[in-house]
Amino acid sequence: MKKKDIEFLDVVALRGPNIWTYRPVLEAWVDIGELEDYPSNTIPGFYERLTEWLPTLIEHRCSPGVRGGFLSRLKEGTWPGHILEHVTLELQNLAGLRGGFGKARETSTRGVYKVVVRAWQEQVTRTALNEARDLVMAAIEDRPFDVPAAIAKLRSLIDKHCLGPSTACIVDAADDRDIPYIRLFEGNLVQFGYGSAQRRIWTAETDRTSAIAEGISRDKDLTKELLSTCGVPVPEGRLVRSEDDAWEAAEDIGLPVVVKPYDGNHGRGVFTNLTTREEVVSAYRVAVDEGSGVIVERFVLGNEHRLLVVGDRMVAAAAGEPAWVTGDGKSTITELIDSQINTDPRRGRTENHPLNPVRLDSAARLEIARQGLSEDSVPPEGQRVLVQRSGNVAFDVTDRVHPSIAATVTLAARIVGLDIAGVDLVAEDISRPLEEQRGAIVEVNAGPGLLMHLKPADGTPRPVGRAIVDHLFPEGDAGRIPIVGVTGTNGKTVVARLVARLLSLSGKRTGLACSEGLYLDRRQVQKGDRADFASGTRLLMNRNLDAAVIENDSSVILGQGLAYDRCQVGVVTNIDDADHLGDFDINETERMFNVFRTQVDVVLPGGATVLNARDPRVVEMAELSDGAVIFFGIDPALPAIAAHLQQDGRAVFVRDGGIVLAQGSREERLATVASIPLTHGGRVAFQVENVLAAVGAAWALDIPVELIRAGIETFDIDQADAPWQFTLFERNGSTVVVDDVHNASALRPLIAAIDQFPSTTRAAVYSAGADRRDADLIEQGKLLGDAFDRVVLYDDLTVRSKRPAGEARALLRQGLEQGSRVKDIHDEPDHGKAIQSQLDRIAAGDFVLLQSDEAFSGPTIDLVRRWIQQY
């Protein structure tokens, strides 16, 4: 019986650390509809079909934690969301992406699940999810499914979109050393580290591989001349201009000789051991089409070797060997090549194969012709035919390299100027000095291939990726800059801006991504809300930044992931009971705890977590931090602060009107609260808390106390550093405050601050963000009704774009009508008109709260300033 199809409602890409894991994942919202009533053990034949198609599912341990654990769950009965997770992971495994994280969790809507799977590359994993859905549905409905075709599709996407094995080995080595990386666009351009501490690679080239050195390495004649001048053995030879010139050069050098392109690569058009005029002329005619010129040089007896030099040492060596076929009296040489050589599973055309297929190019045909044969010849049984004098260089000989040869190739790389080089040399015995056997270096190459060392056809794989990473980052250097992540319900933006100011004062070029814009060293480069993954990544890619401060609200963590893998300091300001509940199916405060703890989870062991001691749920996060913990709170008697100081911990609090830095029993007075403009003489308690949080972060960053003091005493002195954060104007006995408050947890302390400013009449112009539950809007209305005499309701931009006209105002009005103080409730949907209506009627003794439009705050302050100028 056919059941409802599995439907993807949404697929969310979490590109950084998130509530599930540190790694990038895709979070698929899956509606299984009627299948909610049909667990796997109720579908006839489902288990048999699925395990026949994917027998390797037996390796999935699942919640039982043992081999075959998932199959046990399948027999007992589990649901399609859970099955989809495991099938997606297994398809990725079979396509070559080994291992991976997966979760499947029910949502509050019956039949809807969150299916979370590791995403090495988004397009690959999205396709794997779709293929897994089709496979599961085929198993449910007893239809055929082509598993090999699905795997082939994924492998094709992996080859197209994922890093190649050479680049991937370097990335894996960096990951092993806890060095962060960012893939820069499609291709193999990768950034390691952040900001000014970063380094970049493009496969086996680094940001220190100079254009001059690359140019020298491409000019084979110049390379040889430089090497020879410095005493490095090279084969004698010269650039030739014609067939006759080529033969003349061969005679001058002495036969046998090599003819090869002047600037060719990958061995194309290279002819070796030439002994006659006919061979030299024939080779010239091919080589001249492979490059911009032709070189004739002395033939060096021996096998080709490729030695990899990284920095100042030789780290790997591989040797080539001739390719032979043996006649059977029936097959042509072409057929013998295919049956005896190219059937070797180590040979292939992708980077996963250490050996390339042998092809009958001009050099191979010449080699065969010199034995009196052609590609169509049928050698008698037992006759050996040399096809390629120097086959793929893919046989590890690192441990056999003579120390003098290692020193010589390292010198060759330095002479050319390459920090990473593939040095080609010919020698009969790599374990003896070159001068004993007339061996020579024939080429020095930039951007060398690494696969021959990672997956040799024979011998020990070499950790060349680790060697490159160690060259880029000496031991103890992880390429990190100070990163401060700030999260919580309220106060994030002010804390982030103040921390960025303090970092700038300490001499660091600092980037800031927050809900008020993107800043590079205090210069705003983008306006609007930039507290998001893309903006944070933009900062971390910037070579001119020595530090970064990044604001993250719950929607960033739930819908995008953090922009950084780890940070030096993480700040959690508070957790509200209601704000943003309902988003992403987070419906309880306990689950919001897990959202904000993501910031704590990524603090480095040598870093610090700065936590609000007044919020019990934030205090609980202390035990989750890998770094130190600094508590902040106005009252030093808070239990969390008192207990922490008893254990010689650090805390920031207020005592006798001054901010105090305390560790254990030691205290240092930083500044008086009254001297800090942001707090308006200490009357705005929530701003005092924000300052304490920023001071705690600065203390964790080892910013000198004198600079911290100077920073907090000058921050927002002209009300420009924290616009829309209790921005206060006083005129003719009246007071106007502009603030971007949009939730109940921020409104309560705002009203408490307003209570510190005497007034006869209070008015408010107010809306509410669209991303709040109906009950939250009613609660805000109740708070307003208890605190203000008149309230004008408008619709801000987010409300206009996400809710029906008037809906939010109606919900606020419900709460207002329950208020104990409000007497006048008025609707004016237009924000500007609502503000002007209150400014026009303001009188001495009035206090007016003007809420800035959540998506467009600037005009609010502009209106107030024009009003002040008029009066």
mmCIF file of N, CA and C in Angstrom, residues 711-755:
data_model
loop_
_atom_site.group_PDB
_atom_site.id
_atom_site.type_symbol
_atom_site.label_atom_id
_atom_site.label_comp_id
_atom_site.label_asym_id
_atom_site.label_seq_id
_atom_site.Cartn_x
_atom_site.Cartn_y
_atom_site.Cartn_z
ATOM 1 N N GLY A 711 38.956 53.677 27.663
ATOM 2 C CA GLY A 711 37.942 53.307 26.682
ATOM 3 C C GLY A 711 36.530 53.460 27.201
ATOM 4 N N ILE A 712 36.254 52.972 28.396
ATOM 5 C CA ILE A 712 34.876 53.036 28.900
ATOM 6 C C ILE A 712 34.490 54.460 29.293
ATOM 7 N N GLU A 713 35.486 55.310 29.631
ATOM 8 C CA GLU A 713 35.163 56.680 30.015
ATOM 9 C C GLU A 713 34.989 57.604 28.819
ATOM 10 N N THR A 714 35.336 57.120 27.639
ATOM 11 C CA THR A 714 35.159 57.950 26.436
ATOM 12 C C THR A 714 34.160 57.338 25.452
ATOM 13 N N PHE A 715 33.774 56.105 25.677
ATOM 14 C CA PHE A 715 32.830 55.446 24.768
ATOM 15 C C PHE A 715 31.454 56.099 24.881
ATOM 16 N N ASP A 716 30.889 56.431 23.753
ATOM 17 C CA ASP A 716 29.551 57.030 23.661
ATOM 18 C C ASP A 716 29.471 58.394 24.354
ATOM 19 N N ILE A 717 30.597 59.073 24.466
ATOM 20 C CA ILE A 717 30.586 60.380 25.142
ATOM 21 C C ILE A 717 29.750 61.381 24.354
ATOM 22 N N ASP A 718 29.639 61.185 23.029
ATOM 23 C CA ASP A 718 28.799 62.059 22.204
ATOM 24 C C ASP A 718 27.559 61.326 21.701
ATOM 25 N N GLN A 719 27.226 60.186 22.358
ATOM 26 C CA GLN A 719 26.064 59.368 22.000
ATOM 27 C C GLN A 719 26.097 58.919 20.536
ATOM 28 N N ALA A 720 27.302 58.661 20.043
ATOM 29 C CA ALA A 720 27.445 58.204 18.658
ATOM 30 C C ALA A 720 27.935 56.761 18.576
ATOM 31 N N ASP A 721 28.515 56.265 19.684
ATOM 32 C CA ASP A 721 29.083 54.914 19.651
ATOM 33 C C ASP A 721 28.030 53.837 19.848
ATOM 34 N N ALA A 722 26.938 54.164 20.510
ATOM 35 C CA ALA A 722 25.880 53.180 20.731
ATOM 36 C C ALA A 722 24.527 53.809 20.409
ATOM 37 N N PRO A 723 24.329 54.199 19.162
ATOM 38 C CA PRO A 723 23.050 54.819 18.800
ATOM 39 C C PRO A 723 21.906 53.853 19.024
ATOM 40 N N TRP A 724 20.767 54.426 19.404
ATOM 41 C CA TRP A 724 19.554 53.646 19.617
ATOM 42 C C TRP A 724 19.640 52.752 20.858
ATOM 43 N N GLN A 725 20.669 52.989 21.705
ATOM 44 C CA GLN A 725 20.793 52.252 22.953
ATOM 45 C C GLN A 725 20.660 53.262 24.093
ATOM 46 N N PHE A 726 19.429 53.587 24.470
ATOM 47 C CA PHE A 726 19.135 54.594 25.482
ATOM 48 C C PHE A 726 19.846 55.910 25.147
ATOM 49 N N THR A 727 19.657 56.334 23.900
ATOM 50 C CA THR A 727 20.208 57.616 23.466
ATOM 51 C C THR A 727 19.311 58.724 24.017
ATOM 52 N N LEU A 728 19.865 59.585 24.865
ATOM 53 C CA LEU A 728 19.070 60.511 25.676
ATOM 54 C C LEU A 728 19.234 61.951 25.199
ATOM 55 N N PHE A 729 18.094 62.651 25.098
ATOM 56 C CA PHE A 729 18.080 64.083 24.757
ATOM 57 C C PHE A 729 17.261 64.811 25.823
ATOM 58 N N GLU A 730 17.772 65.930 26.301
ATOM 59 C CA GLU A 730 17.046 66.729 27.287
ATOM 60 C C GLU A 730 16.889 68.148 26.750
ATOM 61 N N ARG A 731 15.660 68.671 26.872
ATOM 62 C CA ARG A 731 15.374 69.990 26.294
ATOM 63 C C ARG A 731 14.232 70.653 27.054
ATOM 64 N N ASN A 732 14.502 71.829 27.626
ATOM 65 C CA ASN A 732 13.462 72.640 28.284
ATOM 66 C C ASN A 732 12.650 71.830 29.297
ATOM 67 N N GLY A 733 13.336 71.027 30.104
ATOM 68 C CA GLY A 733 12.657 70.289 31.160
ATOM 69 C C GLY A 733 12.023 68.995 30.707
ATOM 70 N N SER A 734 12.134 68.663 29.436
ATOM 71 C CA SER A 734 11.589 67.388 28.951
ATOM 72 C C SER A 734 12.738 66.451 28.572
ATOM 73 N N THR A 735 12.432 65.167 28.533
ATOM 74 C CA THR A 735 13.442 64.154 28.229
ATOM 75 C C THR A 735 12.920 63.235 27.139
ATOM 76 N N VAL A 736 13.788 62.989 26.156
ATOM 77 C CA VAL A 736 13.450 62.051 25.080
ATOM 78 C C VAL A 736 14.539 60.984 25.026
ATOM 79 N N VAL A 737 14.118 59.740 24.979
ATOM 80 C CA VAL A 737 15.061 58.620 24.868
ATOM 81 C C VAL A 737 14.711 57.807 23.621
ATOM 82 N N VAL A 738 15.735 57.524 22.820
ATOM 83 C CA VAL A 738 15.575 56.645 21.661
ATOM 84 C C VAL A 738 16.226 55.307 21.991
ATOM 85 N N ASP A 739 15.492 54.227 21.797
ATOM 86 C CA ASP A 739 16.028 52.897 22.107
ATOM 87 C C ASP A 739 15.399 51.888 21.154
ATOM 88 N N ASP A 740 16.162 50.829 20.860
ATOM 89 C CA ASP A 740 15.641 49.834 19.914
ATOM 90 C C ASP A 740 15.017 48.635 20.617
ATOM 91 N N VAL A 741 14.561 48.830 21.845
ATOM 92 C CA VAL A 741 13.933 47.758 22.599
ATOM 93 C C VAL A 741 12.800 47.117 21.795
ATOM 94 N N HIS A 742 12.779 45.769 21.754
ATOM 95 C CA HIS A 742 11.731 45.070 21.004
ATOM 96 C C HIS A 742 11.281 43.778 21.675
ATOM 97 N N ASN A 743 11.643 43.582 22.933
ATOM 98 C CA ASN A 743 11.163 42.384 23.626
ATOM 99 C C ASN A 743 10.957 42.692 25.092
ATOM 100 N N ALA A 744 10.224 41.830 25.763
ATOM 101 C CA ALA A 744 9.853 42.082 27.148
ATOM 102 C C ALA A 744 11.059 42.098 28.074
ATOM 103 N N SER A 745 12.034 41.213 27.807
ATOM 104 C CA SER A 745 13.189 41.148 28.704
ATOM 105 C C SER A 745 14.038 42.404 28.620
ATOM 106 N N ALA A 746 14.019 43.108 27.486
ATOM 107 C CA ALA A 746 14.730 44.384 27.383
ATOM 108 C C ALA A 746 13.857 45.533 27.886
ATOM 109 N N LEU A 747 12.542 45.399 27.726
ATOM 110 C CA LEU A 747 11.633 46.472 28.135
ATOM 111 C C LEU A 747 11.613 46.633 29.658
ATOM 112 N N ARG A 748 11.697 45.546 30.388
ATOM 113 C CA ARG A 748 11.657 45.644 31.851
ATOM 114 C C ARG A 748 12.805 46.489 32.398
ATOM 115 N N PRO A 749 14.070 46.185 32.072
ATOM 116 C CA PRO A 749 15.153 47.042 32.591
ATOM 117 C C PRO A 749 15.117 48.443 32.013
ATOM 118 N N LEU A 750 14.594 48.599 30.811
ATOM 119 C CA LEU A 750 14.464 49.945 30.252
ATOM 120 C C LEU A 750 13.499 50.774 31.094
ATOM 121 N N ILE A 751 12.380 50.189 31.474
ATOM 122 C CA ILE A 751 11.409 50.902 32.317
ATOM 123 C C ILE A 751 12.027 51.208 33.687
ATOM 124 N N ALA A 752 12.830 50.253 34.213
ATOM 125 C CA ALA A 752 13.503 50.503 35.497
ATOM 126 C C ALA A 752 14.452 51.683 35.384
ATOM 127 N N ALA A 753 15.122 51.809 34.223
ATOM 128 C CA ALA A 753 16.013 52.951 34.016
ATOM 129 C C ALA A 753 15.219 54.241 33.908
ATOM 130 N N ILE A 754 14.079 54.194 33.237
ATOM 131 C CA ILE A 754 13.235 55.384 33.096
ATOM 132 C C ILE A 754 12.756 55.873 34.465
ATOM 133 N N ASP A 755 12.550 54.912 35.382
ATOM 134 C CA ASP A 755 12.119 55.288 36.738
ATOM 135 C C ASP A 755 13.141 56.177 37.441
#
